[in-house]
Short mmCIF file of C-alpha atoms in Angstrom, two decimals:
data_model
loop_
_atom_site.label_atom_id
_atom_site.label_comp_id
_atom_site.label_asym_id
_atom_site.label_seq_id
_atom_site.Cartn_x
_atom_site.Cartn_y
_atom_site.Cartn_z
CA UNK Q 1 198.05 6.89 -20.16
CA UNK Q 2 197.93 10.62 -19.50
CA UNK Q 3 196.53 9.94 -16.02
CA UNK Q 4 199.55 7.74 -15.19
CA UNK Q 5 201.92 10.49 -16.32
CA UNK Q 6 200.06 13.04 -14.23
CA UNK Q 7 200.34 10.86 -11.13
CA UNK Q 8 204.04 10.26 -11.78
CA UNK Q 9 204.92 13.94 -12.16
CA UNK Q 10 202.80 14.89 -9.17
CA UNK Q 11 204.58 12.40 -6.92
CA UNK Q 12 207.97 13.64 -8.12
CA UNK Q 13 206.91 17.20 -7.34
CA UNK Q 14 205.76 16.22 -3.88
CA UNK Q 15 209.03 14.40 -3.23
CA UNK Q 16 211.03 17.50 -4.16
CA UNK Q 17 208.90 19.63 -1.81
CA UNK Q 18 209.34 17.17 1.04
CA UNK Q 19 213.12 17.32 0.75
CA UNK Q 20 213.02 20.89 1.98
CA UNK Q 21 210.60 20.26 4.91
CA UNK Q 22 211.03 18.72 8.38
CA UNK Q 23 210.63 14.97 8.47
CA UNK Q 24 207.74 15.20 10.92
CA UNK Q 25 205.49 16.64 8.24
CA UNK Q 26 206.36 14.20 5.45
CA UNK Q 27 203.94 11.43 6.35
CA UNK Q 28 200.95 13.70 6.76
CA UNK Q 29 201.38 15.51 3.46
CA UNK Q 30 202.18 12.37 1.46
CA UNK Q 31 199.13 10.63 2.91
CA UNK Q 32 196.95 13.58 2.03
CA UNK Q 33 198.17 13.78 -1.59
CA UNK Q 34 197.90 10.03 -2.08
CA UNK Q 35 194.34 10.01 -0.84
CA UNK Q 36 193.41 12.53 -3.49
CA UNK Q 37 194.64 10.37 -6.37
CA UNK Q 38 194.09 6.89 -4.96
CA UNK Q 39 190.33 6.86 -5.41
CA UNK Q 40 187.93 8.01 -8.12
CA UNK Q 41 186.44 11.42 -7.81
CA UNK Q 42 183.05 11.16 -6.18
CA UNK Q 43 180.01 12.67 -7.84
CA UNK Q 44 178.84 14.25 -4.61
CA UNK Q 45 180.52 17.42 -3.42
CA UNK Q 46 180.28 19.23 -0.11
CA UNK Q 47 178.04 22.25 -0.09
CA UNK Q 48 179.95 25.43 -0.72
CA UNK Q 49 179.42 28.45 1.60
CA UNK Q 50 179.31 31.74 -0.24
CA UNK Q 51 178.66 35.30 0.86
CA UNK Q 52 175.03 34.69 -0.04
CA UNK Q 53 174.59 31.36 1.76
CA UNK Q 54 176.69 31.75 4.92
CA UNK Q 55 174.49 32.18 8.02
CA UNK Q 56 174.84 35.50 9.83
CA UNK Q 57 175.28 35.63 13.63
CA UNK Q 58 172.86 37.98 15.34
CA UNK Q 59 172.43 39.08 18.93
CA UNK Q 60 169.29 37.76 20.60
CA UNK Q 61 166.55 40.34 20.61
CA UNK Q 62 165.06 41.39 23.98
CA UNK Q 63 161.39 42.36 23.66
CA UNK Q 64 161.92 44.82 26.53
CA UNK Q 65 163.38 48.06 25.09
CA UNK Q 66 164.79 48.95 28.51
CA UNK Q 67 166.03 45.64 29.91
CA UNK Q 68 168.13 47.20 32.64
CA UNK Q 69 165.23 48.76 34.45
CA UNK Q 70 164.02 45.66 36.31
CA UNK Q 71 160.60 45.67 37.93
CA UNK Q 72 157.63 45.35 35.65
CA UNK Q 73 154.38 46.88 34.54
CA UNK Q 74 152.38 49.24 36.67
CA UNK Q 75 150.46 47.14 39.15
CA UNK Q 76 146.80 48.09 39.26
CA UNK Q 77 144.58 46.85 42.05
CA UNK Q 78 141.02 47.87 41.38
CA UNK Q 79 141.23 51.55 40.43
CA UNK Q 80 144.36 52.20 42.48
CA UNK Q 81 147.71 52.02 40.70
CA UNK Q 82 150.98 51.20 42.38
CA UNK Q 83 153.25 53.55 40.46
CA UNK Q 84 156.70 52.24 39.46
CA UNK Q 85 159.51 54.51 40.61
CA UNK Q 86 163.24 53.99 40.47
CA UNK Q 87 164.31 51.70 43.29
CA UNK Q 88 167.65 51.52 45.12
CA UNK Q 89 169.03 48.71 42.97
CA UNK Q 90 168.04 50.31 39.67
CA UNK Q 91 164.75 48.43 39.61
CA UNK Q 92 161.29 49.86 39.43
CA UNK Q 93 159.92 50.23 42.93
CA UNK Q 94 156.30 49.18 43.25
CA UNK Q 95 155.14 51.83 45.67
CA UNK Q 96 151.98 53.71 46.23
CA UNK Q 97 152.03 57.33 45.18
CA UNK Q 98 153.48 58.99 48.24
CA UNK Q 99 152.25 61.91 50.29
CA UNK Q 100 153.90 63.35 53.37
CA UNK Q 101 151.60 61.46 55.74
CA UNK Q 102 150.72 58.51 53.51
CA UNK Q 103 151.71 54.92 54.10
CA UNK Q 104 153.74 53.55 51.20
CA UNK Q 105 154.10 49.99 49.92
CA UNK Q 106 157.40 48.74 48.51
CA UNK Q 107 158.10 45.35 46.95
CA UNK Q 108 161.68 44.19 47.57
CA UNK Q 109 163.77 43.40 44.49
CA UNK Q 110 166.98 41.42 44.05
CA UNK Q 111 169.93 43.40 45.39
CA UNK Q 112 167.93 45.73 47.64
CA UNK Q 113 169.21 46.47 51.14
CA UNK Q 114 167.41 47.96 54.11
CA UNK Q 115 169.62 51.04 54.08
CA UNK Q 116 168.93 51.68 50.38
CA UNK Q 117 165.18 51.30 50.82
CA UNK Q 118 165.17 53.55 53.89
CA UNK Q 119 167.15 56.23 52.05
CA UNK Q 120 164.76 56.14 49.09
CA UNK Q 121 161.80 56.90 51.37
CA UNK Q 122 163.65 59.35 53.61
CA UNK Q 123 163.26 57.30 56.80
CA UNK Q 124 165.67 55.42 59.02
CA UNK Q 125 166.54 51.76 58.70
CA UNK Q 126 164.93 51.22 62.10
CA UNK Q 127 161.63 52.53 60.75
CA UNK Q 128 161.59 49.90 58.00
CA UNK Q 129 162.58 47.11 60.40
CA UNK Q 130 160.21 48.27 63.12
CA UNK Q 131 157.14 48.43 60.89
CA UNK Q 132 157.72 45.09 59.15
CA UNK Q 133 159.33 42.80 61.73
CA UNK Q 134 162.19 42.35 59.27
CA UNK Q 135 165.98 42.36 59.48
CA UNK Q 136 168.81 42.12 56.90
CA UNK Q 137 168.75 38.31 57.08
CA UNK Q 138 165.02 38.01 56.42
CA UNK Q 139 164.88 40.63 53.64
CA UNK Q 140 164.22 38.82 50.36
CA UNK Q 141 162.91 39.61 46.86
CA UNK Q 142 159.12 39.72 46.62
CA UNK Q 143 158.63 40.74 50.24
CA UNK Q 144 156.11 43.54 50.57
CA UNK Q 145 157.22 46.25 52.98
CA UNK Q 146 155.03 48.84 54.63
CA UNK Q 147 156.83 52.18 54.88
CA UNK Q 148 155.42 54.32 57.67
CA UNK Q 149 156.07 58.08 57.51
CA UNK Q 150 157.97 58.01 60.81
CA UNK Q 151 161.58 57.59 61.71
CA UNK Q 152 163.53 56.31 64.67
CA UNK Q 153 166.36 57.93 66.57
CA UNK Q 154 169.70 56.39 67.47
CA UNK Q 155 170.88 57.09 71.03
CA UNK Q 156 174.37 56.45 72.39
CA UNK Q 157 174.04 55.13 75.94
CA UNK Q 158 175.67 57.29 78.60
CA UNK Q 159 176.44 56.51 82.22
CA UNK Q 160 173.23 56.39 84.25
CA UNK Q 161 170.93 55.87 81.26
CA UNK Q 162 168.01 53.49 81.60
CA UNK Q 163 165.37 52.48 79.10
CA UNK Q 164 162.84 54.47 81.09
CA UNK Q 165 164.94 57.65 81.13
CA UNK Q 166 165.70 57.33 77.43
CA UNK Q 167 162.00 56.84 76.64
CA UNK Q 168 161.13 59.97 78.58
CA UNK Q 169 163.88 61.98 76.87
CA UNK Q 170 162.63 61.13 73.40
CA UNK Q 171 158.90 60.96 74.22
CA UNK Q 172 158.89 57.30 73.24
CA UNK Q 173 157.48 54.08 74.64
CA UNK Q 174 159.79 52.05 76.90
CA UNK Q 175 158.17 48.78 75.82
CA UNK Q 176 158.84 49.54 72.17
CA UNK Q 177 162.47 50.32 72.94
CA UNK Q 178 162.86 47.02 74.78
CA UNK Q 179 161.21 45.01 72.03
CA UNK Q 180 162.97 46.66 69.12
CA UNK Q 181 166.43 46.34 70.68
CA UNK Q 182 165.83 42.82 72.07
CA UNK Q 183 166.42 44.01 75.63
CA UNK Q 184 165.11 42.63 78.90
CA UNK Q 185 163.29 44.93 81.32
CA UNK Q 186 165.98 44.52 83.99
CA UNK Q 187 168.95 44.54 81.61
CA UNK Q 188 171.71 47.07 82.26
CA UNK Q 189 172.61 49.19 79.26
CA UNK Q 190 176.25 49.13 78.18
CA UNK Q 191 177.79 52.59 78.11
CA UNK Q 192 178.68 53.52 74.53
CA UNK Q 193 176.23 51.09 72.93
CA UNK Q 194 173.65 52.28 70.41
CA UNK Q 195 169.94 52.08 71.18
CA UNK Q 196 167.26 52.66 68.54
CA UNK Q 197 164.27 54.68 69.71
CA UNK Q 198 161.31 53.78 67.47
CA UNK Q 199 159.29 56.89 66.60
CA UNK Q 200 161.48 58.91 68.95
CA UNK Q 201 161.27 62.69 68.93
CA UNK Q 202 164.01 65.20 69.68
CA UNK Q 203 162.78 67.93 71.98
CA UNK Q 204 163.00 71.22 70.09
CA UNK Q 205 161.25 73.51 72.59
CA UNK Q 206 162.50 74.04 76.12
CA UNK Q 207 160.18 72.59 78.75
CA UNK Q 208 159.13 74.99 81.48
CA UNK Q 209 157.62 74.13 84.87
CA UNK Q 210 154.24 75.37 83.62
CA UNK Q 211 154.29 73.40 80.40
CA UNK Q 212 152.11 70.35 79.93
CA UNK Q 213 152.90 67.16 78.09
CA UNK Q 214 151.02 66.82 74.85
CA UNK Q 215 150.63 63.88 72.52
CA UNK Q 216 152.49 64.10 69.23
CA UNK Q 217 150.14 64.84 66.38
CA UNK Q 218 151.01 64.60 62.69
CA UNK Q 219 148.98 64.95 59.51
CA UNK Q 220 145.98 66.61 61.15
CA UNK Q 221 145.54 69.11 58.32
CA UNK Q 222 144.06 68.60 54.90
CA UNK Q 223 140.59 68.91 53.41
CA UNK Q 224 137.43 68.32 55.36
CA UNK Q 225 135.45 65.27 54.21
CA UNK Q 226 133.05 64.95 57.14
CA UNK Q 227 130.33 63.16 55.21
CA UNK Q 228 132.66 60.94 53.22
CA UNK Q 229 133.48 58.66 56.16
CA UNK Q 230 131.22 56.55 58.30
CA UNK Q 231 132.19 55.57 61.83
CA UNK Q 232 134.11 52.26 61.79
CA UNK Q 233 132.27 51.19 64.95
CA UNK Q 234 128.51 51.11 65.46
CA UNK Q 235 129.00 52.67 68.90
CA UNK Q 236 132.07 53.48 70.95
CA UNK Q 237 133.55 55.58 73.71
CA UNK Q 238 136.33 57.91 72.64
CA UNK Q 239 139.19 56.93 74.93
CA UNK Q 240 141.80 59.28 73.42
CA UNK Q 241 141.53 62.27 71.13
CA UNK Q 242 143.67 63.14 68.14
CA UNK Q 243 147.20 61.81 68.49
CA UNK Q 244 149.88 60.09 66.46
CA UNK Q 245 149.13 60.39 62.76
CA UNK Q 246 145.73 62.04 62.89
CA UNK Q 247 144.29 59.13 64.83
CA UNK Q 248 141.81 58.62 67.65
CA UNK Q 249 141.14 55.69 69.96
CA UNK Q 250 137.66 54.18 70.04
CA UNK Q 251 136.97 51.96 73.04
CA UNK Q 252 134.86 48.83 72.54
CA UNK Q 253 134.97 45.19 73.72
CA UNK Q 254 137.21 42.65 72.00
CA UNK Q 255 135.40 41.08 69.06
CA UNK Q 256 133.29 44.12 68.16
CA UNK Q 257 132.99 44.30 64.34
CA UNK Q 258 135.14 46.96 62.65
CA UNK Q 259 133.71 48.42 59.44
CA UNK Q 260 135.30 50.22 56.49
CA UNK Q 261 134.77 53.95 56.95
CA UNK Q 262 134.45 54.40 53.17
CA UNK Q 263 134.63 52.30 50.03
CA UNK Q 264 138.09 51.58 48.72
CA UNK Q 265 140.90 49.10 48.20
CA UNK Q 266 142.84 47.35 50.95
CA UNK Q 267 146.54 48.12 50.51
CA UNK Q 268 147.84 46.72 53.82
CA UNK Q 269 146.50 43.76 55.76
CA UNK Q 270 148.55 42.44 58.68
CA UNK Q 271 147.15 39.78 60.98
CA UNK Q 272 150.12 39.28 63.29
CA UNK Q 273 153.25 40.97 64.56
CA UNK Q 274 154.11 44.27 66.22
CA UNK Q 275 153.98 46.27 62.98
CA UNK Q 276 155.21 49.56 64.37
CA UNK Q 277 152.85 49.30 67.34
CA UNK Q 278 149.70 48.91 65.26
CA UNK Q 279 149.51 45.16 65.88
CA UNK Q 280 147.02 43.54 63.53
CA UNK Q 281 145.87 46.34 61.26
CA UNK Q 282 144.39 47.29 57.89
CA UNK Q 283 144.93 50.28 55.60
CA UNK Q 284 142.36 51.19 52.95
CA UNK Q 285 143.00 53.56 50.04
CA UNK Q 286 140.00 55.63 48.99
CA UNK Q 287 138.89 57.35 45.80
CA UNK Q 288 139.34 60.84 47.29
CA UNK Q 289 143.10 60.25 47.55
CA UNK Q 290 143.05 59.50 51.28
CA UNK Q 291 143.77 56.47 53.43
CA UNK Q 292 142.19 55.12 56.59
CA UNK Q 293 143.99 52.89 59.09
CA UNK Q 294 142.43 50.48 61.58
CA UNK Q 295 144.82 49.32 64.29
CA UNK Q 296 145.10 46.95 67.29
CA UNK Q 297 142.50 44.54 65.91
CA UNK Q 298 142.18 41.01 67.27
CA UNK Q 299 141.65 39.77 63.72
CA UNK Q 300 141.25 41.24 60.27
CA UNK Q 301 139.42 39.47 57.47
CA UNK Q 302 140.85 41.31 54.48
CA UNK Q 303 143.68 40.84 52.02
CA UNK Q 304 145.72 43.29 49.91
CA UNK Q 305 143.85 44.28 46.76
CA UNK Q 306 140.45 43.47 48.23
CA UNK Q 307 137.67 45.88 47.24
CA UNK Q 308 135.50 46.87 50.20
CA UNK Q 309 132.31 48.90 50.42
CA UNK Q 310 131.45 51.42 53.10
CA UNK Q 311 130.21 49.65 56.21
CA UNK Q 312 131.70 46.27 55.27
CA UNK Q 313 133.15 44.37 58.22
CA UNK Q 314 136.93 44.18 57.83
CA UNK Q 315 137.94 42.88 61.25
CA UNK Q 316 137.30 42.92 64.98
CA UNK Q 317 138.34 45.10 67.90
CA UNK Q 318 141.32 43.83 69.86
CA UNK Q 319 144.32 44.93 71.89
CA UNK Q 320 147.31 43.94 69.75
CA UNK Q 321 150.52 45.92 69.27
CA UNK Q 322 151.04 49.03 71.38
CA UNK Q 323 147.76 48.87 73.25
CA UNK Q 324 146.79 49.15 76.91
CA UNK Q 325 143.28 47.77 76.46
CA UNK Q 326 140.61 46.82 73.92
CA UNK Q 327 140.04 49.61 71.44
CA UNK Q 328 140.30 50.55 67.77
CA UNK Q 329 142.96 53.02 66.72
CA UNK Q 330 141.50 54.83 63.70
CA UNK Q 331 143.49 57.19 61.49
CA UNK Q 332 142.63 59.30 58.46
CA UNK Q 333 145.60 60.20 56.28
CA UNK Q 334 145.29 63.01 53.75
CA UNK Q 335 142.26 64.68 55.32
CA UNK Q 336 140.89 65.81 58.67
CA UNK Q 337 139.69 63.06 60.98
CA UNK Q 338 135.94 63.70 61.36
CA UNK Q 339 135.63 61.68 64.55
#
């Protein structure tokens, strides 16, 4: 009987409340109240969330304490580490520890541009493009770039300029200028256009009638490790003395085996392309903190990271890249060239 009275008074109370509310809300509230009293109370009850039972929202934990750095762990190939350094896009640049005359290796990361990479190494954009046969459209993450310690020069074409005259002015190679700028040998240069001179050099000393042309020579200093290196060719005729980056030219027929001058790790192995004039070439890093370079080969049989012993065949003499005949261009970087 008391339950009936409770229901009666409750409904009267609800009716009085509804009189003071908009009509649009009447049905919803009355239905809700009726549903409460129209059925028996169920034994089951919904679980109640308390301050002890409510789940707490937490940010996902990143196992990397410096997630913004990009890149990754130090890459070790054999006993030679590629040291991470800050790259242009805030990543860690996988590059070999640099020296003034050393060849560096850089692995492209997402967001990198040629201009940023060139600036990081202190060379021109043309140097990066020239040494890797790459352009802004073909630059992509994961691509391994070889950074040569040289830089190109930009020349604004003036009336009367020809590729030959420009090459002479900057002590450069006319064929390289043609190839790098996608020019034809008989093409007229447009006045005001920009021409890149790969490995060009600005004359800093006045030339006199009695002066003689000399080959550019870089990186010829350093310690003397005469007995550390073995000749990369069993026999050869020296066709050109020290020039370029502490290099010499060793004449031999195409196909003559080329051997590692000392034990070490291959850091560059290119089997095609111009590659800054080296053609197909190999660079080996040695335990005495030097590098040796073997250029113009017809074929190399190495790969990056490969461990080689002194005297091991790494390729064969050729005439690729900037070459006028079969020979091996051999450089020692970081020490005197003993040959």
